[in-house]
Amino acid sequence: MRCSPGSVLHLLFSGRIRFCSRRGKSRLPPWLRKIWAYVRLLAQSLCFNTLTDSDVVFDSIFEPVFWTVDYVTRWFGLVFVCLVVILTSSILVIAYIVLLPLILNTYSPAWIAWHICYGHWNLIMIAFHYYKAAKTSPGYPPTEKNDRPFVSVCKKCIMPKPARTHHCGICNRCILKMDHHCPWLNNCVGHLNHRYFFSFCLFMSLGCVYCSISGRNLFLDAYSALEVRQLACCFLLVTNFHTPAPSYTFKDRMIHKSIIYMWVLTSTVGVALGALTVWHAVLISRGETSIDRHINKKERQRLAAWGKVFKNPFNYGKLNNWKVFLGVEKRSHWVTRVLLPSGHPPHGDGLTWDIFPPWITVAPPMLP
């Protein structure tokens, strides 16, 4: 009979716990005895068998932390959604009340038409994709018995998991082709709403960059006006001169502060969200999700140790990956499904994956 280190550790640990419990059984009160029994059960579960590794121990120790984070994120989901709506609405109010009259009075008709058409198109794309990303179900595996292939069994749901399916602790269920749980959507990003999420990030970044670039001169003028007024007021207080400071009405000051607020907010969000959008674009080009990347990295390292090369089975090539992700089956779809609001479903059901979808072009193998 072969003894493993884990089994020996289990016998020693169990014997020590039994000895301590017998020695202190008559001394401990009942409520403390229950707590000690529960702690002993947790300790024994860490050396349950020889398959226990550092990941299992880490998950067991930090399970209360994970549960707390999931609970707080689940509760704050509506707060984040309201925050997105409030901040976006504040920028729209400033754009219509402050910027639009300035554009109509100073710009040429061609520039006025450009700003009005592009701004409203960008606004429609942002609102449409955010609503669809937040309200569309990410996709769930079936709960009833079926003959669909699966790769593992979820240890939380105790249900079969198809390929690329992962359990979300915040939603408390498995998600098809899960990328991550987005608190700003109060929803998981999965197979059915991944395109909506990426399109929202893309058009929101473009909108922020557009506001930041087009409002740069207005921001500099507003900042200079407020700075000159503050310097003038400080100079008058120090020198006791009776020359009045530059006269700005309450409306002028509010306009200047609104322009500064809009430029700072859009520039900050544009940089942060733009970096996130670029990162997701790189993952889409590789045919991966955020979770796939970590799994493929470990698999690549594991096979490299054996002298083998890992190949992602869901990578069809950069252009084909984008076609599959965006649902582009013909040339006109680049306009009707990408540049215009479209609610078309993604390719496939998220339970099984084609080696190559039927409409994408695959380069023929090179003959030796």
PDB file of C-alpha atoms in Angstrom, residues 6-269:
ATOM      1  CA  GLY A   6      -1.366  14.184   1.959  1.00  0.00           C
ATOM      2  CA  SER A   7      -2.762  11.060   3.635  1.00  0.00           C
ATOM      3  CA  VAL A   8       0.013  11.041   6.263  1.00  0.00           C
ATOM      4  CA  LEU A   9      -0.643  14.710   6.989  1.00  0.00           C
ATOM      5  CA  HIS A  10      -4.334  13.954   7.293  1.00  0.00           C
ATOM      6  CA  LEU A  11      -3.766  11.145   9.837  1.00  0.00           C
ATOM      7  CA  LEU A  12      -1.416  13.253  11.964  1.00  0.00           C
ATOM      8  CA  PHE A  13      -3.718  16.252  11.892  1.00  0.00           C
ATOM      9  CA  SER A  14      -6.802  14.152  12.728  1.00  0.00           C
ATOM     10  CA  GLY A  15      -5.015  12.451  15.621  1.00  0.00           C
ATOM     11  CA  ARG A  16      -3.913  15.751  17.083  1.00  0.00           C
ATOM     12  CA  ILE A  17      -7.395  17.240  16.825  1.00  0.00           C
ATOM     13  CA  ARG A  18      -8.985  14.174  18.478  1.00  0.00           C
ATOM     14  CA  PHE A  19      -6.467  14.284  21.325  1.00  0.00           C
ATOM     15  CA  CYS A  20      -7.063  17.983  21.910  1.00  0.00           C
ATOM     16  CA  SER A  21     -10.826  17.582  21.734  1.00  0.00           C
ATOM     17  CA  ARG A  22     -10.874  14.705  24.242  1.00  0.00           C
ATOM     18  CA  ARG A  23      -8.611  16.555  26.631  1.00  0.00           C
ATOM     19  CA  GLY A  24     -10.729  19.726  26.549  1.00  0.00           C
ATOM     20  CA  LYS A  25     -14.181  18.200  26.047  1.00  0.00           C
ATOM     21  CA  SER A  26     -15.240  18.647  29.644  1.00  0.00           C
ATOM     22  CA  ARG A  27     -13.824  22.171  29.900  1.00  0.00           C
ATOM     23  CA  LEU A  28     -15.278  23.891  26.820  1.00  0.00           C
ATOM     24  CA  PRO A  29     -18.839  25.289  26.931  1.00  0.00           C
ATOM     25  CA  PRO A  30     -21.311  23.955  24.340  1.00  0.00           C
ATOM     26  CA  TRP A  31     -21.304  27.085  22.119  1.00  0.00           C
ATOM     27  CA  LEU A  32     -17.527  27.135  21.964  1.00  0.00           C
ATOM     28  CA  ARG A  33     -17.488  23.397  21.299  1.00  0.00           C
ATOM     29  CA  LYS A  34     -19.692  23.938  18.209  1.00  0.00           C
ATOM     30  CA  ILE A  35     -17.366  26.614  16.887  1.00  0.00           C
ATOM     31  CA  TRP A  36     -14.365  24.376  17.470  1.00  0.00           C
ATOM     32  CA  ALA A  37     -16.075  21.504  15.660  1.00  0.00           C
ATOM     33  CA  TYR A  38     -16.759  23.744  12.666  1.00  0.00           C
ATOM     34  CA  VAL A  39     -13.165  24.984  12.577  1.00  0.00           C
ATOM     35  CA  ARG A  40     -11.957  21.408  12.806  1.00  0.00           C
ATOM     36  CA  LEU A  41     -14.180  20.444   9.872  1.00  0.00           C
ATOM     37  CA  LEU A  42     -12.767  23.296   7.790  1.00  0.00           C
ATOM     38  CA  ALA A  43      -9.209  22.312   8.688  1.00  0.00           C
ATOM     39  CA  GLN A  44      -9.842  18.674   7.775  1.00  0.00           C
ATOM     40  CA  SER A  45     -11.343  19.698   4.430  1.00  0.00           C
ATOM     41  CA  LEU A  46      -8.044  21.323   3.438  1.00  0.00           C
ATOM     42  CA  CYS A  47      -6.290  17.930   3.515  1.00  0.00           C
ATOM     43  CA  PHE A  48      -9.215  15.859   2.287  1.00  0.00           C
ATOM     44  CA  ASN A  49      -7.247  14.033  -0.398  1.00  0.00           C
ATOM     45  CA  THR A  50      -4.011  14.116  -2.363  1.00  0.00           C
ATOM     46  CA  LEU A  51      -5.563  16.280  -5.113  1.00  0.00           C
ATOM     47  CA  THR A  52      -5.611  19.325  -2.848  1.00  0.00           C
ATOM     48  CA  ASP A  53      -3.323  22.039  -4.198  1.00  0.00           C
ATOM     49  CA  SER A  54      -2.548  25.679  -3.499  1.00  0.00           C
ATOM     50  CA  ASP A  55      -5.557  26.881  -5.539  1.00  0.00           C
ATOM     51  CA  VAL A  56      -7.986  24.854  -3.421  1.00  0.00           C
ATOM     52  CA  VAL A  57      -6.425  26.090  -0.186  1.00  0.00           C
ATOM     53  CA  PHE A  58      -6.470  29.693  -1.439  1.00  0.00           C
ATOM     54  CA  ASP A  59     -10.144  29.461  -2.482  1.00  0.00           C
ATOM     55  CA  SER A  60     -11.111  27.907   0.852  1.00  0.00           C
ATOM     56  CA  ILE A  61      -9.315  30.516   2.960  1.00  0.00           C
ATOM     57  CA  PHE A  62     -10.537  33.519   0.969  1.00  0.00           C
ATOM     58  CA  GLU A  63     -14.082  32.284   0.388  1.00  0.00           C
ATOM     59  CA  PRO A  64     -15.541  34.817   2.906  1.00  0.00           C
ATOM     60  CA  VAL A  65     -13.680  37.627   1.112  1.00  0.00           C
ATOM     61  CA  PHE A  66     -14.988  36.495  -2.275  1.00  0.00           C
ATOM     62  CA  TRP A  67     -18.515  36.238  -0.902  1.00  0.00           C
ATOM     63  CA  THR A  68     -18.320  39.766   0.562  1.00  0.00           C
ATOM     64  CA  VAL A  69     -17.035  41.259  -2.699  1.00  0.00           C
ATOM     65  CA  ASP A  70     -19.750  39.493  -4.708  1.00  0.00           C
ATOM     66  CA  TYR A  71     -22.459  40.669  -2.329  1.00  0.00           C
ATOM     67  CA  VAL A  72     -21.276  44.301  -2.339  1.00  0.00           C
ATOM     68  CA  THR A  73     -20.925  44.332  -6.139  1.00  0.00           C
ATOM     69  CA  ARG A  74     -24.397  42.847  -6.536  1.00  0.00           C
ATOM     70  CA  TRP A  75     -25.880  45.497  -4.252  1.00  0.00           C
ATOM     71  CA  PHE A  76     -23.999  48.419  -5.860  1.00  0.00           C
ATOM     72  CA  GLY A  77     -24.943  47.387  -9.400  1.00  0.00           C
ATOM     73  CA  LEU A  78     -27.959  49.707  -9.568  1.00  0.00           C
ATOM     74  CA  VAL A  79     -25.873  52.535  -8.094  1.00  0.00           C
ATOM     75  CA  PHE A  80     -23.290  52.193 -10.876  1.00  0.00           C
ATOM     76  CA  VAL A  81     -25.996  52.131 -13.549  1.00  0.00           C
ATOM     77  CA  CYS A  82     -27.587  55.287 -12.120  1.00  0.00           C
ATOM     78  CA  LEU A  83     -24.151  56.908 -12.006  1.00  0.00           C
ATOM     79  CA  VAL A  84     -23.568  56.187 -15.710  1.00  0.00           C
ATOM     80  CA  VAL A  85     -26.977  57.618 -16.625  1.00  0.00           C
ATOM     81  CA  ILE A  86     -26.506  60.741 -14.466  1.00  0.00           C
ATOM     82  CA  LEU A  87     -22.998  61.551 -15.733  1.00  0.00           C
ATOM     83  CA  THR A  88     -23.955  60.975 -19.365  1.00  0.00           C
ATOM     84  CA  SER A  89     -27.105  63.061 -18.970  1.00  0.00           C
ATOM     85  CA  SER A  90     -25.113  65.913 -17.420  1.00  0.00           C
ATOM     86  CA  ILE A  91     -22.825  66.021 -20.474  1.00  0.00           C
ATOM     87  CA  LEU A  92     -25.877  66.071 -22.760  1.00  0.00           C
ATOM     88  CA  VAL A  93     -27.433  68.947 -20.824  1.00  0.00           C
ATOM     89  CA  ILE A  94     -24.219  70.988 -21.108  1.00  0.00           C
ATOM     90  CA  ALA A  95     -23.916  70.153 -24.815  1.00  0.00           C
ATOM     91  CA  TYR A  96     -27.475  71.256 -25.635  1.00  0.00           C
ATOM     92  CA  ILE A  97     -27.688  74.282 -23.340  1.00  0.00           C
ATOM     93  CA  VAL A  98     -24.126  75.666 -23.508  1.00  0.00           C
ATOM     94  CA  LEU A  99     -22.309  74.300 -26.556  1.00  0.00           C
ATOM     95  CA  LEU A 100     -25.080  74.128 -29.153  1.00  0.00           C
ATOM     96  CA  PRO A 101     -25.867  77.895 -29.043  1.00  0.00           C
ATOM     97  CA  LEU A 102     -22.138  78.653 -29.392  1.00  0.00           C
ATOM     98  CA  ILE A 103     -21.865  76.317 -32.378  1.00  0.00           C
ATOM     99  CA  LEU A 104     -24.888  77.855 -34.098  1.00  0.00           C
ATOM    100  CA  ASN A 105     -23.521  81.386 -33.636  1.00  0.00           C
ATOM    101  CA  THR A 106     -19.861  80.849 -34.535  1.00  0.00           C
ATOM    102  CA  TYR A 107     -19.459  77.883 -36.907  1.00  0.00           C
ATOM    103  CA  SER A 108     -20.118  77.709 -40.648  1.00  0.00           C
ATOM    104  CA  PRO A 109     -23.178  75.777 -41.931  1.00  0.00           C
ATOM    105  CA  ALA A 110     -20.993  72.847 -43.020  1.00  0.00           C
ATOM    106  CA  TRP A 111     -19.408  72.485 -39.573  1.00  0.00           C
ATOM    107  CA  ILE A 112     -22.812  72.886 -37.912  1.00  0.00           C
ATOM    108  CA  ALA A 113     -24.224  70.025 -40.019  1.00  0.00           C
ATOM    109  CA  TRP A 114     -21.181  67.862 -39.223  1.00  0.00           C
ATOM    110  CA  HIS A 115     -21.396  68.384 -35.471  1.00  0.00           C
ATOM    111  CA  ILE A 116     -25.156  67.861 -35.334  1.00  0.00           C
ATOM    112  CA  CYS A 117     -25.121  64.708 -37.502  1.00  0.00           C
ATOM    113  CA  TYR A 118     -22.075  63.077 -35.893  1.00  0.00           C
ATOM    114  CA  GLY A 119     -23.049  64.015 -32.348  1.00  0.00           C
ATOM    115  CA  HIS A 120     -26.564  62.610 -32.619  1.00  0.00           C
ATOM    116  CA  TRP A 121     -25.386  59.456 -34.433  1.00  0.00           C
ATOM    117  CA  ASN A 122     -22.829  58.835 -31.690  1.00  0.00           C
ATOM    118  CA  LEU A 123     -25.443  59.494 -29.013  1.00  0.00           C
ATOM    119  CA  ILE A 124     -27.899  57.015 -30.562  1.00  0.00           C
ATOM    120  CA  MET A 125     -25.219  54.311 -30.786  1.00  0.00           C
ATOM    121  CA  ILE A 126     -24.193  54.844 -27.143  1.00  0.00           C
ATOM    122  CA  ALA A 127     -27.755  54.748 -25.800  1.00  0.00           C
ATOM    123  CA  PHE A 128     -28.774  51.736 -27.920  1.00  0.00           C
ATOM    124  CA  HIS A 129     -25.788  49.545 -27.089  1.00  0.00           C
ATOM    125  CA  TYR A 130     -25.787  50.433 -23.399  1.00  0.00           C
ATOM    126  CA  TYR A 131     -29.468  49.551 -23.079  1.00  0.00           C
ATOM    127  CA  LYS A 132     -29.010  46.281 -24.984  1.00  0.00           C
ATOM    128  CA  ALA A 133     -25.881  45.345 -23.015  1.00  0.00           C
ATOM    129  CA  ALA A 134     -27.598  45.971 -19.677  1.00  0.00           C
ATOM    130  CA  LYS A 135     -30.974  44.368 -20.507  1.00  0.00           C
ATOM    131  CA  THR A 136     -29.924  41.453 -22.730  1.00  0.00           C
ATOM    132  CA  SER A 137     -29.320  38.162 -20.967  1.00  0.00           C
ATOM    133  CA  PRO A 138     -25.692  37.024 -21.355  1.00  0.00           C
ATOM    134  CA  GLY A 139     -26.858  33.463 -22.034  1.00  0.00           C
ATOM    135  CA  TYR A 140     -27.249  30.540 -19.647  1.00  0.00           C
ATOM    136  CA  PRO A 141     -26.690  26.808 -20.170  1.00  0.00           C
ATOM    137  CA  PRO A 142     -29.814  24.632 -20.023  1.00  0.00           C
ATOM    138  CA  THR A 143     -30.770  23.297 -16.604  1.00  0.00           C
ATOM    139  CA  GLU A 144     -32.702  20.277 -17.871  1.00  0.00           C
ATOM    140  CA  LYS A 145     -31.104  17.039 -19.005  1.00  0.00           C
ATOM    141  CA  ASN A 146     -29.914  17.047 -22.617  1.00  0.00           C
ATOM    142  CA  ASP A 147     -27.424  15.398 -24.939  1.00  0.00           C
ATOM    143  CA  ARG A 148     -25.284  18.503 -25.472  1.00  0.00           C
ATOM    144  CA  PRO A 149     -21.521  17.956 -25.052  1.00  0.00           C
ATOM    145  CA  PHE A 150     -19.884  19.501 -21.992  1.00  0.00           C
ATOM    146  CA  VAL A 151     -16.332  19.830 -20.719  1.00  0.00           C
ATOM    147  CA  SER A 152     -16.805  19.819 -16.924  1.00  0.00           C
ATOM    148  CA  VAL A 153     -19.297  20.097 -14.090  1.00  0.00           C
ATOM    149  CA  CYS A 154     -19.733  23.364 -12.215  1.00  0.00           C
ATOM    150  CA  LYS A 155     -18.801  22.917  -8.553  1.00  0.00           C
ATOM    151  CA  LYS A 156     -21.314  25.628  -7.554  1.00  0.00           C
ATOM    152  CA  CYS A 157     -24.315  24.783  -9.758  1.00  0.00           C
ATOM    153  CA  ILE A 158     -23.538  21.034  -9.927  1.00  0.00           C
ATOM    154  CA  MET A 159     -24.562  21.228 -13.586  1.00  0.00           C
ATOM    155  CA  PRO A 160     -22.717  20.354 -16.827  1.00  0.00           C
ATOM    156  CA  LYS A 161     -20.687  23.235 -18.273  1.00  0.00           C
ATOM    157  CA  PRO A 162     -20.246  23.594 -22.044  1.00  0.00           C
ATOM    158  CA  ALA A 163     -17.006  24.925 -23.480  1.00  0.00           C
ATOM    159  CA  ARG A 164     -16.168  28.553 -22.539  1.00  0.00           C
ATOM    160  CA  THR A 165     -18.878  28.555 -19.848  1.00  0.00           C
ATOM    161  CA  HIS A 166     -17.968  29.829 -16.377  1.00  0.00           C
ATOM    162  CA  HIS A 167     -19.754  30.457 -13.090  1.00  0.00           C
ATOM    163  CA  CYS A 168     -20.394  34.042 -11.986  1.00  0.00           C
ATOM    164  CA  GLY A 169     -20.468  34.463  -8.217  1.00  0.00           C
ATOM    165  CA  ILE A 170     -22.368  37.759  -8.479  1.00  0.00           C
ATOM    166  CA  CYS A 171     -25.134  36.448 -10.751  1.00  0.00           C
ATOM    167  CA  ASN A 172     -24.876  33.079  -8.940  1.00  0.00           C
ATOM    168  CA  ARG A 173     -25.208  31.033 -12.132  1.00  0.00           C
ATOM    169  CA  CYS A 174     -23.172  29.830 -15.093  1.00  0.00           C
ATOM    170  CA  ILE A 175     -22.722  32.162 -18.085  1.00  0.00           C
ATOM    171  CA  LEU A 176     -22.157  31.080 -21.691  1.00  0.00           C
ATOM    172  CA  LYS A 177     -18.844  32.383 -23.096  1.00  0.00           C
ATOM    173  CA  MET A 178     -18.400  34.542 -20.017  1.00  0.00           C
ATOM    174  CA  ASP A 179     -16.001  37.491 -20.319  1.00  0.00           C
ATOM    175  CA  HIS A 180     -16.540  39.238 -16.959  1.00  0.00           C
ATOM    176  CA  HIS A 181     -19.204  40.739 -14.720  1.00  0.00           C
ATOM    177  CA  CYS A 182     -19.544  44.450 -15.449  1.00  0.00           C
ATOM    178  CA  PRO A 183     -20.833  46.503 -12.462  1.00  0.00           C
ATOM    179  CA  TRP A 184     -21.490  49.489 -14.761  1.00  0.00           C
ATOM    180  CA  LEU A 185     -24.059  47.340 -16.575  1.00  0.00           C
ATOM    181  CA  ASN A 186     -25.209  45.428 -13.499  1.00  0.00           C
ATOM    182  CA  ASN A 187     -25.010  42.420 -15.784  1.00  0.00           C
ATOM    183  CA  CYS A 188     -22.599  39.752 -16.929  1.00  0.00           C
ATOM    184  CA  VAL A 189     -20.904  40.071 -20.312  1.00  0.00           C
ATOM    185  CA  GLY A 190     -21.448  36.778 -22.100  1.00  0.00           C
ATOM    186  CA  HIS A 191     -22.303  35.166 -25.409  1.00  0.00           C
ATOM    187  CA  LEU A 192     -25.496  37.128 -26.153  1.00  0.00           C
ATOM    188  CA  ASN A 193     -24.426  40.631 -25.105  1.00  0.00           C
ATOM    189  CA  HIS A 194     -20.646  40.691 -25.625  1.00  0.00           C
ATOM    190  CA  ARG A 195     -21.017  42.630 -28.902  1.00  0.00           C
ATOM    191  CA  TYR A 196     -23.286  45.197 -27.248  1.00  0.00           C
ATOM    192  CA  PHE A 197     -20.771  45.724 -24.451  1.00  0.00           C
ATOM    193  CA  PHE A 198     -17.833  46.246 -26.786  1.00  0.00           C
ATOM    194  CA  SER A 199     -19.821  48.553 -29.078  1.00  0.00           C
ATOM    195  CA  PHE A 200     -20.909  50.638 -26.095  1.00  0.00           C
ATOM    196  CA  CYS A 201     -17.298  50.988 -24.919  1.00  0.00           C
ATOM    197  CA  LEU A 202     -16.168  51.886 -28.448  1.00  0.00           C
ATOM    198  CA  PHE A 203     -18.802  54.538 -29.144  1.00  0.00           C
ATOM    199  CA  MET A 204     -18.592  55.983 -25.640  1.00  0.00           C
ATOM    200  CA  SER A 205     -14.829  56.359 -26.085  1.00  0.00           C
ATOM    201  CA  LEU A 206     -15.336  57.993 -29.478  1.00  0.00           C
ATOM    202  CA  GLY A 207     -17.925  60.343 -27.984  1.00  0.00           C
ATOM    203  CA  CYS A 208     -15.618  61.356 -25.138  1.00  0.00           C
ATOM    204  CA  VAL A 209     -12.716  61.943 -27.520  1.00  0.00           C
ATOM    205  CA  TYR A 210     -15.012  63.986 -29.773  1.00  0.00           C
ATOM    206  CA  CYS A 211     -16.143  66.184 -26.853  1.00  0.00           C
ATOM    207  CA  SER A 212     -12.588  66.538 -25.565  1.00  0.00           C
ATOM    208  CA  ILE A 213     -11.106  67.593 -28.922  1.00  0.00           C
ATOM    209  CA  SER A 214     -13.958  69.838 -30.056  1.00  0.00           C
ATOM    210  CA  GLY A 215     -14.217  71.527 -26.639  1.00  0.00           C
ATOM    211  CA  ARG A 216     -10.501  72.071 -26.066  1.00  0.00           C
ATOM    212  CA  ASN A 217     -10.479  75.750 -27.077  1.00  0.00           C
ATOM    213  CA  LEU A 218     -13.621  76.436 -25.081  1.00  0.00           C
ATOM    214  CA  PHE A 219     -12.011  74.768 -22.071  1.00  0.00           C
ATOM    215  CA  LEU A 220      -8.871  76.904 -22.362  1.00  0.00           C
ATOM    216  CA  ASP A 221     -10.937  80.085 -22.670  1.00  0.00           C
ATOM    217  CA  ALA A 222     -13.142  79.177 -19.692  1.00  0.00           C
ATOM    218  CA  TYR A 223     -10.168  78.185 -17.547  1.00  0.00           C
ATOM    219  CA  SER A 224      -8.317  81.401 -18.415  1.00  0.00           C
ATOM    220  CA  ALA A 225     -11.366  83.523 -17.634  1.00  0.00           C
ATOM    221  CA  LEU A 226     -11.831  81.958 -14.190  1.00  0.00           C
ATOM    222  CA  GLU A 227      -8.104  82.136 -13.455  1.00  0.00           C
ATOM    223  CA  VAL A 228      -7.892  85.824 -14.464  1.00  0.00           C
ATOM    224  CA  ARG A 229     -10.867  86.674 -12.275  1.00  0.00           C
ATOM    225  CA  GLN A 230      -9.394  84.852  -9.256  1.00  0.00           C
ATOM    226  CA  LEU A 231      -6.005  86.525  -9.710  1.00  0.00           C
ATOM    227  CA  ALA A 232      -7.681  89.916 -10.020  1.00  0.00           C
ATOM    228  CA  CYS A 233      -9.672  89.379  -6.831  1.00  0.00           C
ATOM    229  CA  CYS A 234      -6.555  88.307  -4.918  1.00  0.00           C
ATOM    230  CA  PHE A 235      -4.618  91.320  -6.219  1.00  0.00           C
ATOM    231  CA  LEU A 236      -7.362  93.701  -5.105  1.00  0.00           C
ATOM    232  CA  LEU A 237      -7.477  92.168  -1.631  1.00  0.00           C
ATOM    233  CA  VAL A 238      -3.709  92.476  -1.197  1.00  0.00           C
ATOM    234  CA  THR A 239      -3.226  96.001  -2.601  1.00  0.00           C
ATOM    235  CA  ASN A 240      -6.547  97.502  -1.412  1.00  0.00           C
ATOM    236  CA  PHE A 241      -7.102  99.047  -4.868  1.00  0.00           C
ATOM    237  CA  HIS A 242     -10.618 100.098  -5.728  1.00  0.00           C
ATOM    238  CA  THR A 243     -10.413  99.002  -9.374  1.00  0.00           C
ATOM    239  CA  PRO A 244     -13.189  96.438  -9.920  1.00  0.00           C
ATOM    240  CA  ALA A 245     -12.362  92.901 -11.033  1.00  0.00           C
ATOM    241  CA  PRO A 246     -13.432  91.697 -14.494  1.00  0.00           C
ATOM    242  CA  SER A 247     -17.204  91.537 -14.464  1.00  0.00           C
ATOM    243  CA  TYR A 248     -18.700  88.091 -14.998  1.00  0.00           C
ATOM    244  CA  THR A 249     -22.335  87.396 -14.347  1.00  0.00           C
ATOM    245  CA  PHE A 250     -23.510  84.315 -12.515  1.00  0.00           C
ATOM    246  CA  LYS A 251     -24.564  82.837 -15.851  1.00  0.00           C
ATOM    247  CA  ASP A 252     -21.087  83.386 -17.316  1.00  0.00           C
ATOM    248  CA  ARG A 253     -19.406  81.725 -14.344  1.00  0.00           C
ATOM    249  CA  MET A 254     -21.736  78.723 -14.546  1.00  0.00           C
ATOM    250  CA  ILE A 255     -21.051  78.378 -18.266  1.00  0.00           C
ATOM    251  CA  HIS A 256     -17.296  78.446 -17.679  1.00  0.00           C
ATOM    252  CA  LYS A 257     -17.492  75.878 -14.891  1.00  0.00           C
ATOM    253  CA  SER A 258     -19.780  73.648 -16.960  1.00  0.00           C
ATOM    254  CA  ILE A 259     -17.329  73.648 -19.870  1.00  0.00           C
ATOM    255  CA  ILE A 260     -14.433  72.800 -17.532  1.00  0.00           C
ATOM    256  CA  TYR A 261     -16.460  69.992 -15.920  1.00  0.00           C
ATOM    257  CA  MET A 262     -17.410  68.552 -19.306  1.00  0.00           C
ATOM    258  CA  TRP A 263     -13.857  68.644 -20.679  1.00  0.00           C
ATOM    259  CA  VAL A 264     -12.260  67.091 -17.581  1.00  0.00           C
ATOM    260  CA  LEU A 265     -14.885  64.325 -17.339  1.00  0.00           C
ATOM    261  CA  THR A 266     -14.858  63.402 -21.028  1.00  0.00           C
ATOM    262  CA  SER A 267     -11.053  63.475 -21.222  1.00  0.00           C
ATOM    263  CA  THR A 268     -10.682  61.234 -18.163  1.00  0.00           C
ATOM    264  CA  VAL A 269     -13.332  58.753 -19.289  1.00  0.00           C
TER     265      VAL A 269
END
